[in-house]
Amino acid sequence: MRLCDICGSEEAIYTNYVTGASLCANCLMNSIRRRAWSVMKRELLPGDKVMVAHSGGKDSSLALLLTKEFSDEVRELDLKVISVTLDEGTLYRRSSIELARKLAERLRVRHLTIQMRDILGFSLEDLRLAIPKGWKRNACTYCGVLRRQILNAVAREIGATVLVTGHNLDDLIQTSIMNLVRGDANALVKTMRHERKYEEGLVPRVRPLKYVYEREIASLVVALGIPAHLGKCPLAQGMRIGIRREIDFIEDSNPGSKLRAFLFLENLSSKMKVDVSLRRCSLCGEPTTSDICKACQLRGEAFRFMGIEDKNIRLDSLKSLKDSAFQS
Ligand code: SF4
Ligand code: ZN
């Protein structure tokens, strides 16, 4: 049995290939907590109403746990935390919702499940079945854009002042490289910036795990038995898969590459002058950088596949939560 290089008493469960140190679950948790809390200390404000986008997967489950710990520890900030799971209506999500509920209950955090079908009029499963064979886009492309818009709208409608997500270092470096490959400087700056900037209709996002490797999270969640789904969404497709494979290959032969590249891009994007100001989509009224937002463009296609007359997103089901979501 290999002992932890930090405390010297517990069994090591994770090896950091950059430093060569092996850590036990407690010391790994301390290391991750330090990084996550430094982000929260910098980006959360007194009185924040924090909505954690909690899919029930390992990343968002750890993000919820650390956010709740932080709010309990730093009481003077008077944070209120709730967990929200967006149910896209797939079989995969069904099992992770149960785990999300279980963790929220264990942490004594209010948990809400929002149905994609209630907001859009269709589920991801409805859409997946309706996409014509050979179509240029897959269900994952629609889901990524629509999920992002729904989570922002839910956060805003229930009165959250900040949206915490479980994005980790691996997710963010993949997204940045995708932005680079597409030549999308605005998106790169938006992904990387961490100053808290208020934009009409857009709830600021905080990503406490942005300096944490995915494999650190997986090792910790398993070792501590945190209720979380460990599988990957079976519908995941697109450019991200290939980029992930290439970056993982580089990281394996040059440990620390992901973090170095991420810090470099973070620094670079803080110096870039791009116009990331938002306006309102002329169809749905949600914040966007163009006249018609990407979600409306994709939703229009989705409705066409299903033969439904185009409809706007429906936020009526959230009205009852407006004043009550953050009440204990
Ligand atoms: Fe949706 Fe794609 Fe994420 Fe699956 S991987 S939940 S399809 S965005
Ligand atoms: Zn729109």
CSV table of C-alpha atoms and ligand atoms in Angstrom, one decimal:
chain,number,residue,atom,x,y,z
A,1,MET,CA,0.0,0.0,0.0
A,2,ARG,CA,1.4,3.4,-0.9
A,3,LEU,CA,0.9,6.1,1.7
A,4,CYS,CA,0.0,9.7,1.1
A,5,ASP,CA,3.0,11.9,0.4
A,6,ILE,CA,1.4,14.7,2.4
A,7,CYS,CA,0.0,13.3,5.6
A,8,GLY,CA,2.0,10.1,5.5
A,9,SER,CA,-0.7,8.1,7.2
A,10,GLU,CA,-3.6,7.3,4.8
A,11,GLU,CA,-3.6,5.2,1.7
A,12,ALA,CA,-2.9,7.2,-1.5
A,13,ILE,CA,-5.7,7.1,-4.1
A,14,TYR,CA,-4.4,9.7,-6.6
A,15,THR,CA,-1.0,10.5,-8.2
A,16,ASN,CA,-0.3,13.9,-9.5
A,17,TYR,CA,1.9,13.3,-12.6
A,18,VAL,CA,3.3,16.9,-12.6
A,19,THR,CA,4.7,16.8,-9.1
A,20,GLY,CA,4.9,13.0,-8.7
A,21,ALA,CA,3.1,13.2,-5.3
A,22,SER,CA,0.5,10.6,-4.4
A,23,LEU,CA,-2.4,11.8,-2.2
A,24,CYS,CA,-5.0,10.2,0.0
A,25,ALA,CA,-8.6,11.2,-0.3
A,26,ASN,CA,-8.5,13.8,2.5
A,27,CYS,CA,-5.4,15.5,1.2
A,28,LEU,CA,-6.7,15.5,-2.4
A,29,MET,CA,-10.0,17.0,-1.1
A,30,ASN,CA,-8.0,19.7,0.8
A,31,SER,CA,-6.1,20.5,-2.4
A,32,ILE,CA,-9.2,20.7,-4.6
A,33,ARG,CA,-11.1,22.7,-1.9
A,34,ARG,CA,-8.3,25.3,-1.8
A,35,ARG,CA,-8.5,25.8,-5.5
A,36,ALA,CA,-12.3,25.9,-5.6
A,37,TRP,CA,-12.7,28.2,-2.6
A,38,SER,CA,-10.1,30.6,-4.0
A,39,VAL,CA,-12.4,31.0,-7.1
A,40,MET,CA,-15.4,31.4,-4.9
A,41,LYS,CA,-13.7,33.9,-2.6
A,42,ARG,CA,-12.9,36.0,-5.6
A,43,GLU,CA,-16.1,35.7,-7.5
A,44,LEU,CA,-19.0,35.3,-5.0
A,45,LEU,CA,-20.5,38.4,-3.4
A,46,PRO,CA,-22.2,39.0,-0.1
A,47,GLY,CA,-25.9,38.0,-0.2
A,48,ASP,CA,-25.5,36.0,-3.4
A,49,LYS,CA,-28.3,33.6,-4.3
A,50,VAL,CA,-26.4,30.8,-5.8
A,51,MET,CA,-28.0,28.3,-8.2
A,52,VAL,CA,-25.9,25.3,-8.8
A,53,ALA,CA,-26.5,23.6,-12.1
A,54,HIS,CA,-26.5,20.1,-10.8
A,55,SER,CA,-26.8,17.4,-13.4
A,56,GLY,CA,-26.0,14.6,-10.9
A,57,GLY,CA,-22.7,13.9,-12.7
A,58,LYS,CA,-19.4,13.9,-10.7
A,59,ASP,CA,-18.3,17.5,-11.6
A,60,SER,CA,-21.5,19.3,-10.7
A,61,SER,CA,-22.0,17.1,-7.6
A,62,LEU,CA,-18.6,18.1,-6.3
A,63,ALA,CA,-19.3,21.7,-7.2
A,64,LEU,CA,-22.5,21.6,-5.2
A,65,LEU,CA,-20.8,20.0,-2.2
A,66,LEU,CA,-17.9,22.6,-2.2
A,67,THR,CA,-20.3,25.5,-2.7
A,68,LYS,CA,-22.4,24.4,0.3
A,69,GLU,CA,-19.3,23.8,2.4
A,70,PHE,CA,-18.1,27.3,1.5
A,71,SER,CA,-21.5,28.9,2.3
A,72,ASP,CA,-21.5,27.2,5.7
A,73,GLU,CA,-18.0,28.1,6.4
A,74,VAL,CA,-18.0,31.8,5.3
A,75,ARG,CA,-21.2,32.7,7.1
A,76,GLU,CA,-20.6,36.4,6.8
A,77,LEU,CA,-21.2,36.2,3.1
A,78,ASP,CA,-24.8,35.1,3.8
A,79,LEU,CA,-25.0,32.9,0.7
A,80,LYS,CA,-28.1,31.0,-0.2
A,81,VAL,CA,-27.6,27.8,-2.3
A,82,ILE,CA,-30.0,25.7,-4.3
A,83,SER,CA,-29.4,22.8,-6.6
A,84,VAL,CA,-31.2,22.7,-10.0
A,85,THR,CA,-31.3,19.7,-12.4
A,86,LEU,CA,-32.4,20.1,-15.9
A,87,ASP,CA,-34.1,17.0,-17.1
A,88,GLU,CA,-33.6,16.6,-20.9
A,89,GLY,CA,-35.9,13.6,-20.8
A,90,THR,CA,-33.2,11.0,-21.7
A,91,LEU,CA,-32.8,7.6,-20.0
A,92,TYR,CA,-29.3,8.6,-19.0
A,93,ARG,CA,-30.5,11.6,-17.1
A,94,ARG,CA,-33.1,9.6,-15.2
A,95,SER,CA,-30.5,7.8,-13.0
A,96,SER,CA,-28.4,11.0,-12.4
A,97,ILE,CA,-31.5,12.9,-11.2
A,98,GLU,CA,-32.0,10.4,-8.4
A,99,LEU,CA,-28.3,10.8,-7.4
A,100,ALA,CA,-28.6,14.6,-7.6
A,101,ARG,CA,-31.7,14.5,-5.3
A,102,LYS,CA,-29.9,12.2,-2.9
A,103,LEU,CA,-26.8,14.5,-2.6
A,104,ALA,CA,-28.9,17.7,-2.2
A,105,GLU,CA,-30.9,16.0,0.5
A,106,ARG,CA,-27.7,14.9,2.3
A,107,LEU,CA,-26.3,18.4,2.1
A,108,ARG,CA,-29.7,19.9,3.2
A,109,VAL,CA,-29.9,22.0,0.0
A,110,ARG,CA,-33.2,22.6,-1.8
A,111,HIS,CA,-33.3,20.7,-5.0
A,112,LEU,CA,-35.4,21.5,-8.1
A,113,THR,CA,-35.9,19.5,-11.3
A,114,ILE,CA,-36.8,21.4,-14.4
A,115,GLN,CA,-38.2,19.6,-17.4
A,116,MET,CA,-36.8,20.6,-20.7
A,117,ARG,CA,-40.1,19.7,-22.3
A,118,ASP,CA,-41.9,22.2,-20.0
A,119,ILE,CA,-39.7,25.0,-21.2
A,120,LEU,CA,-39.2,24.1,-24.9
A,121,GLY,CA,-42.3,22.0,-25.7
A,122,PHE,CA,-40.1,19.0,-26.5
A,123,SER,CA,-37.5,16.8,-24.8
A,124,LEU,CA,-34.1,15.9,-26.1
A,125,GLU,CA,-35.4,12.4,-26.8
A,126,ASP,CA,-38.2,13.8,-28.9
A,127,LEU,CA,-35.7,15.8,-30.8
A,128,ARG,CA,-33.2,12.9,-31.2
A,129,LEU,CA,-35.9,10.8,-32.8
A,130,ALA,CA,-37.0,13.6,-35.1
A,131,ILE,CA,-33.7,14.6,-36.6
A,132,PRO,CA,-33.6,13.4,-40.2
A,133,LYS,CA,-30.9,10.9,-41.2
A,134,GLY,CA,-27.8,12.5,-42.5
A,135,TRP,CA,-28.6,15.9,-41.1
A,136,LYS,CA,-25.6,18.1,-40.5
A,137,ARG,CA,-26.2,18.5,-36.7
A,138,ASN,CA,-26.7,15.9,-34.0
A,139,ALA,CA,-28.8,16.0,-30.9
A,140,CYS,CA,-25.8,17.0,-28.7
A,141,THR,CA,-25.3,20.2,-30.7
A,142,TYR,CA,-28.9,21.3,-30.0
A,143,CYS,CA,-28.8,20.2,-26.4
A,144,GLY,CA,-25.6,22.1,-25.6
A,145,VAL,CA,-27.0,25.4,-26.8
A,146,LEU,CA,-30.5,24.9,-25.5
A,147,ARG,CA,-29.3,23.7,-22.1
A,148,ARG,CA,-27.2,26.8,-21.7
A,149,GLN,CA,-30.0,29.1,-22.5
A,150,ILE,CA,-32.5,27.3,-20.3
A,151,LEU,CA,-30.2,27.2,-17.3
A,152,ASN,CA,-29.6,30.9,-17.6
A,153,ALA,CA,-33.3,31.7,-18.0
A,154,VAL,CA,-34.2,29.4,-15.0
A,155,ALA,CA,-31.5,31.1,-12.8
A,156,ARG,CA,-32.7,34.6,-13.8
A,157,GLU,CA,-36.4,33.7,-13.3
A,158,ILE,CA,-36.0,32.2,-9.9
A,159,GLY,CA,-34.0,35.2,-8.7
A,160,ALA,CA,-30.5,33.6,-8.6
A,161,THR,CA,-27.7,36.2,-8.7
A,162,VAL,CA,-25.1,33.7,-9.8
A,163,LEU,CA,-24.9,30.4,-11.5
A,164,VAL,CA,-22.4,27.8,-10.4
A,165,THR,CA,-21.4,25.1,-12.9
A,166,GLY,CA,-19.2,22.1,-12.5
A,167,HIS,CA,-17.0,22.8,-15.5
A,168,ASN,CA,-13.5,21.5,-14.8
A,169,LEU,CA,-10.1,22.2,-16.3
A,170,ASP,CA,-10.5,19.6,-19.0
A,171,ASP,CA,-13.9,20.9,-20.1
A,172,LEU,CA,-12.6,24.5,-20.3
A,173,ILE,CA,-9.4,23.8,-22.1
A,174,GLN,CA,-11.4,21.8,-24.7
A,175,THR,CA,-13.9,24.6,-25.1
A,176,SER,CA,-11.1,27.1,-25.5
A,177,ILE,CA,-9.4,25.1,-28.2
A,178,MET,CA,-12.8,24.7,-29.9
A,179,ASN,CA,-13.1,28.5,-29.8
A,180,LEU,CA,-9.6,28.9,-31.2
A,181,VAL,CA,-10.3,26.4,-34.0
A,182,ARG,CA,-13.5,28.2,-34.9
A,183,GLY,CA,-11.6,31.6,-34.7
A,184,ASP,CA,-14.2,32.8,-32.3
A,185,ALA,CA,-12.3,35.4,-30.1
A,186,ASN,CA,-15.5,36.6,-28.4
A,187,ALA,CA,-16.4,33.1,-27.2
A,188,LEU,CA,-12.8,32.6,-26.0
A,189,VAL,CA,-12.8,35.7,-23.9
A,190,LYS,CA,-16.3,34.8,-22.5
A,191,THR,CA,-15.1,31.3,-21.5
A,192,MET,CA,-12.0,32.6,-19.8
A,193,ARG,CA,-12.9,35.8,-18.1
A,194,HIS,CA,-13.5,35.6,-14.4
A,195,GLU,CA,-14.4,39.2,-13.5
A,196,ARG,CA,-18.0,39.5,-12.4
A,197,LYS,CA,-19.6,41.5,-15.1
A,198,TYR,CA,-23.3,42.3,-15.1
A,199,GLU,CA,-25.1,42.0,-18.4
A,200,GLU,CA,-28.8,42.5,-18.8
A,201,GLY,CA,-30.5,39.1,-18.6
A,202,LEU,CA,-27.4,37.1,-18.3
A,203,VAL,CA,-26.7,35.6,-14.8
A,204,PRO,CA,-22.9,35.6,-14.1
A,205,ARG,CA,-21.3,32.2,-14.0
A,206,VAL,CA,-18.8,30.9,-11.5
A,207,ARG,CA,-16.8,27.7,-12.2
A,208,PRO,CA,-15.2,26.7,-8.9
A,209,LEU,CA,-13.5,23.6,-10.5
A,210,LYS,CA,-11.8,25.5,-13.4
A,211,TYR,CA,-8.3,24.7,-12.0
A,212,VAL,CA,-9.1,21.1,-11.2
A,213,TYR,CA,-8.4,18.1,-13.5
A,214,GLU,CA,-11.2,15.8,-14.4
A,215,ARG,CA,-9.3,12.8,-13.1
A,216,GLU,CA,-8.8,14.4,-9.7
A,217,ILE,CA,-12.5,14.9,-9.5
A,218,ALA,CA,-13.3,11.3,-10.6
A,219,SER,CA,-10.8,9.9,-8.1
A,220,LEU,CA,-12.1,12.0,-5.2
A,221,VAL,CA,-15.8,11.3,-5.9
A,222,VAL,CA,-15.2,7.5,-6.0
A,223,ALA,CA,-13.0,7.5,-2.9
A,224,LEU,CA,-15.4,9.6,-0.8
A,225,GLY,CA,-18.5,7.8,-2.1
A,226,ILE,CA,-20.2,11.1,-3.1
A,227,PRO,CA,-23.5,10.3,-4.7
A,228,ALA,CA,-22.9,11.1,-8.4
A,229,HIS,CA,-23.3,9.5,-11.8
A,230,LEU,CA,-19.9,8.5,-13.2
A,231,GLY,CA,-20.9,7.6,-16.8
A,232,LYS,CA,-20.7,9.9,-19.8
A,233,CYS,CA,-23.7,11.1,-21.7
A,234,PRO,CA,-24.2,8.5,-24.5
A,235,LEU,CA,-25.3,11.3,-26.9
A,236,ALA,CA,-22.1,13.3,-26.6
A,237,GLN,CA,-20.8,13.9,-30.1
A,238,GLY,CA,-19.1,16.6,-32.2
A,239,MET,CA,-15.7,18.3,-32.4
A,240,ARG,CA,-15.2,18.1,-28.6
A,241,ILE,CA,-14.6,14.4,-28.7
A,242,GLY,CA,-11.6,14.6,-31.1
A,243,ILE,CA,-10.2,17.7,-29.3
A,244,ARG,CA,-10.4,15.9,-26.0
A,245,ARG,CA,-8.6,12.8,-27.4
A,246,GLU,CA,-5.8,15.0,-28.8
A,247,ILE,CA,-5.4,17.1,-25.6
A,248,ASP,CA,-5.4,14.0,-23.4
A,249,PHE,CA,-2.6,12.5,-25.6
A,250,ILE,CA,-0.5,15.7,-25.2
A,251,GLU,CA,-1.1,15.7,-21.4
A,252,ASP,CA,-0.1,12.1,-21.1
A,253,SER,CA,3.3,12.7,-22.7
A,254,ASN,CA,3.7,16.2,-21.2
A,255,PRO,CA,2.1,16.3,-17.7
A,256,GLY,CA,0.8,19.7,-16.8
A,257,SER,CA,0.1,20.8,-20.4
A,258,LYS,CA,-3.6,21.4,-19.8
A,259,LEU,CA,-3.1,23.7,-16.9
A,260,ARG,CA,-0.2,25.6,-18.5
A,261,ALA,CA,-2.3,26.1,-21.7
A,262,PHE,CA,-5.3,27.1,-19.7
A,263,LEU,CA,-3.4,29.7,-17.6
A,264,PHE,CA,-1.8,31.0,-20.7
A,265,LEU,CA,-5.2,31.5,-22.5
A,266,GLU,CA,-6.7,33.0,-19.4
A,267,ASN,CA,-3.9,35.5,-19.2
A,268,LEU,CA,-4.1,36.2,-23.0
A,269,SER,CA,-7.8,36.6,-23.1
A,270,SER,CA,-7.7,39.1,-20.1
A,271,LYS,CA,-5.6,41.4,-22.5
A,272,MET,CA,-7.8,40.9,-25.6
A,273,LYS,CA,-10.1,43.7,-26.5
A,274,VAL,CA,-13.2,42.2,-28.0
A,275,ASP,CA,-16.8,43.4,-28.0
A,276,VAL,CA,-18.7,40.9,-25.9
A,277,SER,CA,-21.6,43.2,-25.2
A,278,LEU,CA,-25.0,41.7,-25.5
A,279,ARG,CA,-28.4,42.6,-26.9
A,280,ARG,CA,-31.7,40.9,-26.7
A,281,CYS,CA,-32.7,38.3,-29.3
A,282,SER,CA,-35.4,39.7,-31.5
A,283,LEU,CA,-37.4,36.5,-31.3
A,284,CYS,CA,-37.1,35.2,-27.7
A,285,GLY,CA,-35.7,38.3,-25.8
A,286,GLU,CA,-32.9,36.3,-24.3
A,287,PRO,CA,-29.4,37.8,-24.2
A,288,THR,CA,-27.3,37.3,-27.4
A,289,THR,CA,-24.5,38.8,-29.5
A,290,SER,CA,-26.5,38.6,-32.7
A,291,ASP,CA,-29.9,39.6,-33.9
A,292,ILE,CA,-31.4,36.2,-33.5
A,293,CYS,CA,-29.8,34.0,-30.9
A,294,LYS,CA,-28.3,30.6,-31.6
A,295,ALA,CA,-30.9,28.9,-29.4
A,296,CYS,CA,-33.8,30.3,-31.5
A,297,GLN,CA,-32.1,29.3,-34.7
A,298,LEU,CA,-31.7,25.7,-33.5
A,299,ARG,CA,-35.1,25.6,-31.8
A,300,GLY,CA,-36.6,26.7,-35.1
A,301,GLU,CA,-35.0,23.7,-36.8
A,302,ALA,CA,-36.1,21.4,-34.1
A,303,PHE,CA,-39.7,22.5,-34.4
A,304,ARG,CA,-39.5,22.0,-38.2
A,305,PHE,CA,-38.3,18.4,-37.7
A,306,MET,CA,-41.2,17.7,-35.4
A,307,GLY,CA,-43.8,19.6,-37.6
A,308,ILE,CA,-44.7,21.9,-34.8
A,309,GLU,CA,-45.3,25.6,-35.3
A,310,ASP,CA,-42.4,27.6,-33.9
A,311,LYS,CA,-43.0,28.6,-30.3
A,312,ASN,CA,-41.1,30.7,-27.9
A,313,ILE,CA,-39.5,29.3,-24.7
A,314,ARG,CA,-42.1,29.0,-21.9
A,315,LEU,CA,-41.0,30.2,-18.5
A,316,ASP,CA,-44.6,30.2,-16.9
A,317,SER,CA,-43.8,27.1,-15.0
A,318,LEU,CA,-41.1,29.0,-13.1
A,319,LYS,CA,-43.3,31.9,-12.0
A,320,SER,CA,-44.3,30.2,-8.8
A,321,LEU,CA,-40.6,29.8,-7.8
A,322,LYS,CA,-39.8,33.5,-8.3
A,323,ASP,CA,-40.1,34.5,-4.7
A,324,SER,CA,-39.9,31.1,-3.0
A,325,ALA,CA,-36.9,29.3,-4.5
A,326,PHE,CA,-34.3,30.7,-2.0
A,327,GLN,CA,-36.5,30.8,1.0
A,328,SER,CA,-35.5,28.3,3.6
B,1,SF4,FE1,-26.7,17.3,-23.9
B,1,SF4,FE2,-24.5,16.7,-25.4
B,1,SF4,FE3,-24.3,17.3,-22.7
B,1,SF4,FE4,-25.4,14.9,-23.5
B,1,SF4,S1,-23.2,15.6,-23.9
B,1,SF4,S2,-26.2,16.4,-22.0
B,1,SF4,S3,-26.4,15.6,-25.4
B,1,SF4,S4,-24.9,18.6,-24.4
B,2,ZN,ZN,-33.6,33.9,-29.2
